[in-house]
Amino acid sequence: MSSTHHLPPEAAAGTLDEKTAARVEALIEEEEGAQNRFSGWIGYGATMLALAMSLFHLWAAWDIVPTTTLRFVHVGFALVLGFVLFPMLRRFRNRLMPWDIALAAAGAYVIWYLISGGDDLQDRAIFPEPMDIAVGWMLIALVLEATRRTTGPVMPVVAILFLLYGFYGNHLPPPWQHQGYDSIRMIPHISIGLDGIFGTAVDVSATLIILFTIYGAILQASGAGKFFVDFSFAATGGKAASAGRTVVLSSFLLGGPSGSGVATTVTLGTVAWPMMKRVGYRPDDAGGLLAAGGLGAIISPPVLGAAAFLIAEYLKIGYLDVLKMAIIPTILYYASLLFMVELDQARIRAERGGIDPGEGIEVEPIPVLLRKYGFHFSSLVAIVVFMVMGYSATLAVLYAMGVAVLLSFLRPEQALWPKRLIEALASGAIQAVGIAATCASAGIIVGVITLTGLGLKFSDIAIQAAGGSVVVTALYTALIVWVVGLAVPVTASYIICAVVAAPALTKLGVPDYAAHMFVFYYAVLSEVSPPTALSPFAAAAITGAGPYRTTLQAWKYTLPAFLLPFVFVTDPEGVGLLLNLREGMTWVDIVWQFVLAAGGLAALSCAAQGYARRLLAGWERVAFALAGLLMVFPALIEHVAADLVPYPHLIGLALAVLLLLLQRPRAAQGA
């Protein structure tokens, strides 16, 4: 049975040598858990179990399934598959041990108990029976173990610390103190009701996330990933000198079928690194750019990352609204990467006296590629079209899957006949197991937060510490989300911080959608921050660079774009970048915000790269950084020196233009 943590087909097709491929795969397993690969009857049975999970959720998307039943069954499948497919320890890999069977059976029993209890069980959650408590403890322990197996030990440890806070918080000093809760009050709240394990996160995982992972697996199986890489190389001429641009374009296109930052990084790295090396990219620079491109896969419409579905649910808005809000920030993220890439090319050209074009990659011309494989774009467009037509996100992705399967038969070698379709459906379900376990563990944390009132306490503490300043509160929030993201995956980081940190911003008058998009972007930034920096570490394994140097370079490439979310929350008109208009705003304001943001990101890119029209002196880098901040994050400058900078945007724009003009004479002399 294929592994979710296997290298993508494009990466495994012989472009990586065996040693490097093994290093990349070992790294992924270290972060996300080693997966069993069974053959024979056990492998067949595991595939059928995963297929059953996929088919159940496809049916649930089409028909009406009671909310509690859907959430219970979703977690049940995740528990059983988690124990069957992920070994307790690496040394037990590829063997189904007796305790795995026992834990899978326990998971099935717990879910049966919850479903069979029906409304009676829900009604007595306040006055539970002893068996309800016992089953609740079993469920919590099983969820934590399944999460440890699929995503590593950090998330369960964080969840356990929150449980301890729920039980013993009465011993803490104010303002963290609460009354303290015993098992009778806390365990049913977390394990039976819809405020804990089976809360919003699991609901979104069961209704949307799994459908999009299945959709991504279908796209991958039909050859969409390879087409998008080939299309990107063709669009940039297939030349080695264009390797950086190719990485940026293909990372955007691959976001849909890969659905994962690390999968995108590995797929691109295997193809693009040899070309990047030829034109003068240092290994750590190349790895940083590849990881930054992979990160873009998580924030790119129409699929985005799992956390984007949670935004829609928490805010009670349509997923199409979240897509709309992501459009301009995504364009600006990739514009920032392109600025960095162009500066890379200019710097390398200056250092080497010109770029060696080297050998490119032979790909078919764009018209030929589009004629043969252009249908792969259809299902991506179909998702948005169906939602615009008024269909729910679940039905839209369901119909888009049907479109992808039917269109695959246009190319006989990519047709999804039953065997390949079954493998794709099973693979999609397995990819959802780790996310479902993470969402369930996050539910434990959220359950404790809601029961103890920690979210409200925390927002009050943050606002008091920030002196009521939106700018300082935003800085604190970004730091909190980033620190939480160091320990847990993006989805969990967003869930925790949406409950804990976002309320502090909304209390200060920031629109709720802007606060949640801010938290989402900083949760994504944690993907390039150790110790969970899986994308940079995978890129480092491919390029042979040091993992931490590569992570620092990934920060360099992403930093300009991640100053952008401060515009959403600190500038009243900054919500224009989310395509939302406040009273008195027009589309002209949105265009102006876009121009300022793009100009600011370009200036910050020059500062980060130390290059504009030539190599920059130290003071020039500082001046470009200041110009960029004045355009992108003027509220920070105004907070520090309100009276000294009357028109920060215009001053920033003028400063950037002046700096570019000052470089002209020396550039001419150098020529």
PDB file of C-alpha atoms in Angstrom, residues 114-319:
ATOM      1  CA  LEU A 114     -21.016   7.088  21.448  1.00  0.00           C
ATOM      2  CA  ILE A 115     -23.260   6.445  18.432  1.00  0.00           C
ATOM      3  CA  SER A 116     -25.434   3.841  20.152  1.00  0.00           C
ATOM      4  CA  GLY A 117     -25.843   6.151  23.175  1.00  0.00           C
ATOM      5  CA  GLY A 118     -27.720   8.586  20.945  1.00  0.00           C
ATOM      6  CA  ASP A 119     -29.552  11.546  22.437  1.00  0.00           C
ATOM      7  CA  ASP A 120     -29.666   9.916  25.895  1.00  0.00           C
ATOM      8  CA  LEU A 121     -25.872  10.059  26.114  1.00  0.00           C
ATOM      9  CA  GLN A 122     -25.837  13.723  25.037  1.00  0.00           C
ATOM     10  CA  ASP A 123     -28.583  14.605  27.524  1.00  0.00           C
ATOM     11  CA  ARG A 124     -26.768  13.093  30.499  1.00  0.00           C
ATOM     12  CA  ALA A 125     -23.394  14.712  29.712  1.00  0.00           C
ATOM     13  CA  ILE A 126     -23.833  16.988  32.767  1.00  0.00           C
ATOM     14  CA  PHE A 127     -24.605  13.993  35.042  1.00  0.00           C
ATOM     15  CA  PRO A 128     -22.640  11.174  33.390  1.00  0.00           C
ATOM     16  CA  GLU A 129     -22.693   7.516  34.371  1.00  0.00           C
ATOM     17  CA  PRO A 130     -19.407   5.830  35.417  1.00  0.00           C
ATOM     18  CA  MET A 131     -19.179   4.050  32.044  1.00  0.00           C
ATOM     19  CA  ASP A 132     -19.477   7.392  30.237  1.00  0.00           C
ATOM     20  CA  ILE A 133     -16.445   8.661  32.165  1.00  0.00           C
ATOM     21  CA  ALA A 134     -14.470   5.466  31.451  1.00  0.00           C
ATOM     22  CA  VAL A 135     -15.235   5.638  27.713  1.00  0.00           C
ATOM     23  CA  GLY A 136     -14.375   9.357  27.705  1.00  0.00           C
ATOM     24  CA  TRP A 137     -10.949   8.678  29.204  1.00  0.00           C
ATOM     25  CA  MET A 138     -10.433   5.868  26.672  1.00  0.00           C
ATOM     26  CA  LEU A 139     -11.306   8.188  23.795  1.00  0.00           C
ATOM     27  CA  ILE A 140      -8.906  10.917  24.986  1.00  0.00           C
ATOM     28  CA  ALA A 141      -6.068   8.400  25.394  1.00  0.00           C
ATOM     29  CA  LEU A 142      -6.737   6.853  21.955  1.00  0.00           C
ATOM     30  CA  VAL A 143      -6.858  10.265  20.239  1.00  0.00           C
ATOM     31  CA  LEU A 144      -3.569  11.313  21.841  1.00  0.00           C
ATOM     32  CA  GLU A 145      -1.858   8.053  20.830  1.00  0.00           C
ATOM     33  CA  ALA A 146      -3.207   8.227  17.256  1.00  0.00           C
ATOM     34  CA  THR A 147      -1.950  11.825  17.018  1.00  0.00           C
ATOM     35  CA  ARG A 148       1.481  10.823  18.354  1.00  0.00           C
ATOM     36  CA  ARG A 149       1.748   8.079  15.748  1.00  0.00           C
ATOM     37  CA  THR A 150       0.666  10.225  12.805  1.00  0.00           C
ATOM     38  CA  THR A 151       2.172  13.641  13.583  1.00  0.00           C
ATOM     39  CA  GLY A 152       4.756  13.136  16.324  1.00  0.00           C
ATOM     40  CA  PRO A 153       4.813  13.628  20.114  1.00  0.00           C
ATOM     41  CA  VAL A 154       4.593  17.424  20.448  1.00  0.00           C
ATOM     42  CA  MET A 155       0.850  17.897  19.854  1.00  0.00           C
ATOM     43  CA  PRO A 156      -0.210  15.228  22.411  1.00  0.00           C
ATOM     44  CA  VAL A 157       2.173  16.714  25.018  1.00  0.00           C
ATOM     45  CA  VAL A 158       0.618  20.161  24.479  1.00  0.00           C
ATOM     46  CA  ALA A 159      -2.874  18.648  24.821  1.00  0.00           C
ATOM     47  CA  ILE A 160      -1.872  16.888  28.073  1.00  0.00           C
ATOM     48  CA  LEU A 161      -0.548  20.179  29.484  1.00  0.00           C
ATOM     49  CA  PHE A 162      -3.907  21.804  28.755  1.00  0.00           C
ATOM     50  CA  LEU A 163      -5.703  18.894  30.458  1.00  0.00           C
ATOM     51  CA  LEU A 164      -3.516  19.411  33.539  1.00  0.00           C
ATOM     52  CA  TYR A 165      -4.442  23.104  33.439  1.00  0.00           C
ATOM     53  CA  GLY A 166      -8.124  22.126  33.400  1.00  0.00           C
ATOM     54  CA  PHE A 167      -7.733  19.833  36.417  1.00  0.00           C
ATOM     55  CA  TYR A 168      -5.313  21.888  38.529  1.00  0.00           C
ATOM     56  CA  GLY A 169      -5.732  25.488  37.343  1.00  0.00           C
ATOM     57  CA  ASN A 170      -7.235  26.372  40.753  1.00  0.00           C
ATOM     58  CA  HIS A 171      -3.698  26.160  42.198  1.00  0.00           C
ATOM     59  CA  LEU A 172      -2.311  28.818  39.824  1.00  0.00           C
ATOM     60  CA  PRO A 173      -2.052  32.530  40.731  1.00  0.00           C
ATOM     61  CA  PRO A 174      -4.419  35.101  39.198  1.00  0.00           C
ATOM     62  CA  PRO A 175      -5.162  35.966  36.415  1.00  0.00           C
ATOM     63  CA  TRP A 176      -4.553  32.389  35.175  1.00  0.00           C
ATOM     64  CA  GLN A 177      -6.504  30.814  38.032  1.00  0.00           C
ATOM     65  CA  HIS A 178      -9.890  29.152  37.565  1.00  0.00           C
ATOM     66  CA  GLN A 179     -12.110  27.109  39.881  1.00  0.00           C
ATOM     67  CA  GLY A 180     -10.642  23.725  38.854  1.00  0.00           C
ATOM     68  CA  TYR A 181     -12.641  20.841  37.386  1.00  0.00           C
ATOM     69  CA  ASP A 182     -12.880  17.138  38.138  1.00  0.00           C
ATOM     70  CA  SER A 183     -13.344  14.204  35.724  1.00  0.00           C
ATOM     71  CA  ILE A 184     -17.131  14.243  36.102  1.00  0.00           C
ATOM     72  CA  ARG A 185     -17.317  17.788  34.721  1.00  0.00           C
ATOM     73  CA  MET A 186     -14.416  17.897  32.280  1.00  0.00           C
ATOM     74  CA  ILE A 187     -14.293  14.473  30.608  1.00  0.00           C
ATOM     75  CA  PRO A 188     -17.884  14.524  29.211  1.00  0.00           C
ATOM     76  CA  HIS A 189     -17.353  18.141  28.084  1.00  0.00           C
ATOM     77  CA  ILE A 190     -14.333  17.045  26.042  1.00  0.00           C
ATOM     78  CA  SER A 191     -15.420  13.568  24.892  1.00  0.00           C
ATOM     79  CA  ILE A 192     -19.213  13.534  24.547  1.00  0.00           C
ATOM     80  CA  GLY A 193     -20.477  16.994  23.616  1.00  0.00           C
ATOM     81  CA  LEU A 194     -19.640  19.109  20.583  1.00  0.00           C
ATOM     82  CA  ASP A 195     -17.347  21.520  22.435  1.00  0.00           C
ATOM     83  CA  GLY A 196     -14.303  19.269  22.696  1.00  0.00           C
ATOM     84  CA  ILE A 197     -12.944  16.480  20.514  1.00  0.00           C
ATOM     85  CA  PHE A 198     -16.037  16.535  18.286  1.00  0.00           C
ATOM     86  CA  GLY A 199     -16.104  20.313  17.989  1.00  0.00           C
ATOM     87  CA  THR A 200     -15.700  22.675  15.057  1.00  0.00           C
ATOM     88  CA  ALA A 201     -12.279  21.394  13.992  1.00  0.00           C
ATOM     89  CA  VAL A 202     -13.419  17.778  13.592  1.00  0.00           C
ATOM     90  CA  ASP A 203     -16.608  18.988  11.898  1.00  0.00           C
ATOM     91  CA  VAL A 204     -14.559  20.828   9.255  1.00  0.00           C
ATOM     92  CA  SER A 205     -12.189  17.865   8.914  1.00  0.00           C
ATOM     93  CA  ALA A 206     -15.146  15.525   8.353  1.00  0.00           C
ATOM     94  CA  THR A 207     -17.090  17.716   5.942  1.00  0.00           C
ATOM     95  CA  LEU A 208     -14.484  19.613   3.913  1.00  0.00           C
ATOM     96  CA  ILE A 209     -10.846  18.769   4.572  1.00  0.00           C
ATOM     97  CA  ILE A 210     -11.140  15.065   3.773  1.00  0.00           C
ATOM     98  CA  LEU A 211     -13.005  15.846   0.535  1.00  0.00           C
ATOM     99  CA  PHE A 212     -10.203  18.148  -0.568  1.00  0.00           C
ATOM    100  CA  THR A 213      -7.516  15.577   0.316  1.00  0.00           C
ATOM    101  CA  ILE A 214      -9.410  12.998  -1.770  1.00  0.00           C
ATOM    102  CA  TYR A 215      -9.690  15.553  -4.572  1.00  0.00           C
ATOM    103  CA  GLY A 216      -5.948  16.263  -4.380  1.00  0.00           C
ATOM    104  CA  ALA A 217      -5.193  12.521  -4.524  1.00  0.00           C
ATOM    105  CA  ILE A 218      -7.407  12.171  -7.621  1.00  0.00           C
ATOM    106  CA  LEU A 219      -5.608  15.081  -9.319  1.00  0.00           C
ATOM    107  CA  GLN A 220      -2.235  13.558  -8.465  1.00  0.00           C
ATOM    108  CA  ALA A 221      -3.277  10.113  -9.746  1.00  0.00           C
ATOM    109  CA  SER A 222      -4.506  11.595 -13.019  1.00  0.00           C
ATOM    110  CA  GLY A 223      -1.105  13.193 -13.713  1.00  0.00           C
ATOM    111  CA  ALA A 224      -2.066  16.791 -12.906  1.00  0.00           C
ATOM    112  CA  GLY A 225       1.062  17.358 -10.803  1.00  0.00           C
ATOM    113  CA  LYS A 226       3.423  16.418 -13.630  1.00  0.00           C
ATOM    114  CA  PHE A 227       1.466  18.568 -16.083  1.00  0.00           C
ATOM    115  CA  PHE A 228       1.674  21.640 -13.810  1.00  0.00           C
ATOM    116  CA  VAL A 229       5.462  21.242 -13.442  1.00  0.00           C
ATOM    117  CA  ASP A 230       5.898  20.760 -17.215  1.00  0.00           C
ATOM    118  CA  PHE A 231       3.592  23.724 -17.920  1.00  0.00           C
ATOM    119  CA  SER A 232       5.639  25.942 -15.582  1.00  0.00           C
ATOM    120  CA  PHE A 233       8.905  25.001 -17.288  1.00  0.00           C
ATOM    121  CA  ALA A 234       7.360  25.600 -20.704  1.00  0.00           C
ATOM    122  CA  ALA A 235       5.931  28.969 -19.614  1.00  0.00           C
ATOM    123  CA  THR A 236       9.379  30.116 -18.437  1.00  0.00           C
ATOM    124  CA  GLY A 237      11.154  28.775 -21.517  1.00  0.00           C
ATOM    125  CA  GLY A 238      12.493  25.590 -19.917  1.00  0.00           C
ATOM    126  CA  LYS A 239      15.810  27.386 -19.427  1.00  0.00           C
ATOM    127  CA  ALA A 240      18.120  26.938 -16.474  1.00  0.00           C
ATOM    128  CA  ALA A 241      18.365  30.735 -16.143  1.00  0.00           C
ATOM    129  CA  SER A 242      14.629  30.795 -15.432  1.00  0.00           C
ATOM    130  CA  ALA A 243      14.785  28.121 -12.722  1.00  0.00           C
ATOM    131  CA  GLY A 244      13.823  30.569  -9.944  1.00  0.00           C
ATOM    132  CA  ARG A 245      10.784  31.852 -11.835  1.00  0.00           C
ATOM    133  CA  THR A 246       9.787  28.277 -12.619  1.00  0.00           C
ATOM    134  CA  VAL A 247       9.843  27.378  -8.914  1.00  0.00           C
ATOM    135  CA  VAL A 248       7.516  30.302  -8.122  1.00  0.00           C
ATOM    136  CA  LEU A 249       5.030  29.520 -10.910  1.00  0.00           C
ATOM    137  CA  SER A 250       4.913  25.762 -10.410  1.00  0.00           C
ATOM    138  CA  SER A 251       4.587  26.029  -6.612  1.00  0.00           C
ATOM    139  CA  PHE A 252       1.426  28.067  -7.168  1.00  0.00           C
ATOM    140  CA  LEU A 253      -0.007  25.555  -9.640  1.00  0.00           C
ATOM    141  CA  LEU A 254       0.980  22.519  -7.551  1.00  0.00           C
ATOM    142  CA  GLY A 255      -0.842  23.803  -4.478  1.00  0.00           C
ATOM    143  CA  GLY A 256      -4.063  22.144  -5.661  1.00  0.00           C
ATOM    144  CA  PRO A 257      -2.990  18.589  -6.445  1.00  0.00           C
ATOM    145  CA  SER A 258      -0.312  18.292  -3.754  1.00  0.00           C
ATOM    146  CA  GLY A 259      -2.292  19.976  -0.962  1.00  0.00           C
ATOM    147  CA  SER A 260       0.914  20.055   1.054  1.00  0.00           C
ATOM    148  CA  GLY A 261       3.870  22.392   1.415  1.00  0.00           C
ATOM    149  CA  VAL A 262       6.403  19.597   1.798  1.00  0.00           C
ATOM    150  CA  ALA A 263       5.060  17.587  -1.159  1.00  0.00           C
ATOM    151  CA  THR A 264       5.335  20.687  -3.355  1.00  0.00           C
ATOM    152  CA  THR A 265       8.860  21.399  -2.079  1.00  0.00           C
ATOM    153  CA  VAL A 266      10.080  17.852  -2.767  1.00  0.00           C
ATOM    154  CA  THR A 267       8.400  17.613  -6.177  1.00  0.00           C
ATOM    155  CA  LEU A 268       9.927  20.892  -7.353  1.00  0.00           C
ATOM    156  CA  GLY A 269      13.273  20.365  -5.671  1.00  0.00           C
ATOM    157  CA  THR A 270      14.003  17.140  -7.500  1.00  0.00           C
ATOM    158  CA  VAL A 271      13.428  18.793 -10.889  1.00  0.00           C
ATOM    159  CA  ALA A 272      14.602  22.378 -10.322  1.00  0.00           C
ATOM    160  CA  TRP A 273      17.659  22.001  -8.034  1.00  0.00           C
ATOM    161  CA  PRO A 274      20.060  20.721 -10.734  1.00  0.00           C
ATOM    162  CA  MET A 275      19.163  23.739 -12.910  1.00  0.00           C
ATOM    163  CA  MET A 276      19.379  26.191  -9.984  1.00  0.00           C
ATOM    164  CA  LYS A 277      22.820  24.809  -9.131  1.00  0.00           C
ATOM    165  CA  ARG A 278      24.022  25.320 -12.714  1.00  0.00           C
ATOM    166  CA  VAL A 279      23.106  29.008 -12.760  1.00  0.00           C
ATOM    167  CA  GLY A 280      24.819  29.798  -9.453  1.00  0.00           C
ATOM    168  CA  TYR A 281      22.277  29.333  -6.647  1.00  0.00           C
ATOM    169  CA  ARG A 282      23.965  28.369  -3.392  1.00  0.00           C
ATOM    170  CA  PRO A 283      22.474  25.187  -1.855  1.00  0.00           C
ATOM    171  CA  ASP A 284      20.951  27.001   1.126  1.00  0.00           C
ATOM    172  CA  ASP A 285      19.512  29.796  -1.081  1.00  0.00           C
ATOM    173  CA  ALA A 286      17.968  27.242  -3.438  1.00  0.00           C
ATOM    174  CA  GLY A 287      16.539  25.236  -0.525  1.00  0.00           C
ATOM    175  CA  GLY A 288      15.081  28.383   1.021  1.00  0.00           C
ATOM    176  CA  LEU A 289      13.362  29.352  -2.239  1.00  0.00           C
ATOM    177  CA  LEU A 290      11.991  25.826  -2.737  1.00  0.00           C
ATOM    178  CA  ALA A 291      10.594  25.797   0.818  1.00  0.00           C
ATOM    179  CA  ALA A 292       9.097  29.278   0.364  1.00  0.00           C
ATOM    180  CA  GLY A 293       7.435  28.082  -2.849  1.00  0.00           C
ATOM    181  CA  GLY A 294       6.078  25.030  -1.032  1.00  0.00           C
ATOM    182  CA  LEU A 295       4.705  27.297   1.679  1.00  0.00           C
ATOM    183  CA  GLY A 296       2.748  29.155  -1.001  1.00  0.00           C
ATOM    184  CA  ALA A 297       0.846  25.935  -1.719  1.00  0.00           C
ATOM    185  CA  ILE A 298      -0.853  26.296   1.686  1.00  0.00           C
ATOM    186  CA  ILE A 299      -2.146  29.817   0.979  1.00  0.00           C
ATOM    187  CA  SER A 300      -3.095  29.484  -2.695  1.00  0.00           C
ATOM    188  CA  PRO A 301      -6.724  29.334  -3.883  1.00  0.00           C
ATOM    189  CA  PRO A 302      -8.763  27.349  -4.762  1.00  0.00           C
ATOM    190  CA  VAL A 303      -7.659  24.710  -2.236  1.00  0.00           C
ATOM    191  CA  LEU A 304      -5.540  26.550   0.391  1.00  0.00           C
ATOM    192  CA  GLY A 305      -4.605  24.749   3.593  1.00  0.00           C
ATOM    193  CA  ALA A 306      -6.881  22.914   5.978  1.00  0.00           C
ATOM    194  CA  ALA A 307      -7.016  25.952   8.289  1.00  0.00           C
ATOM    195  CA  ALA A 308      -8.803  27.987   5.583  1.00  0.00           C
ATOM    196  CA  PHE A 309     -11.854  25.719   5.879  1.00  0.00           C
ATOM    197  CA  LEU A 310     -11.823  26.361   9.621  1.00  0.00           C
ATOM    198  CA  ILE A 311     -11.897  30.131   9.028  1.00  0.00           C
ATOM    199  CA  ALA A 312     -15.150  29.723   7.098  1.00  0.00           C
ATOM    200  CA  GLU A 313     -16.666  27.657   9.909  1.00  0.00           C
ATOM    201  CA  TYR A 314     -15.541  29.887  12.791  1.00  0.00           C
ATOM    202  CA  LEU A 315     -16.775  33.037  11.042  1.00  0.00           C
ATOM    203  CA  LYS A 316     -19.940  31.381   9.712  1.00  0.00           C
ATOM    204  CA  ILE A 317     -19.203  32.533   6.167  1.00  0.00           C
ATOM    205  CA  GLY A 318     -19.006  30.652   2.874  1.00  0.00           C
ATOM    206  CA  TYR A 319     -15.748  29.073   1.760  1.00  0.00           C
TER     207      TYR A 319
END
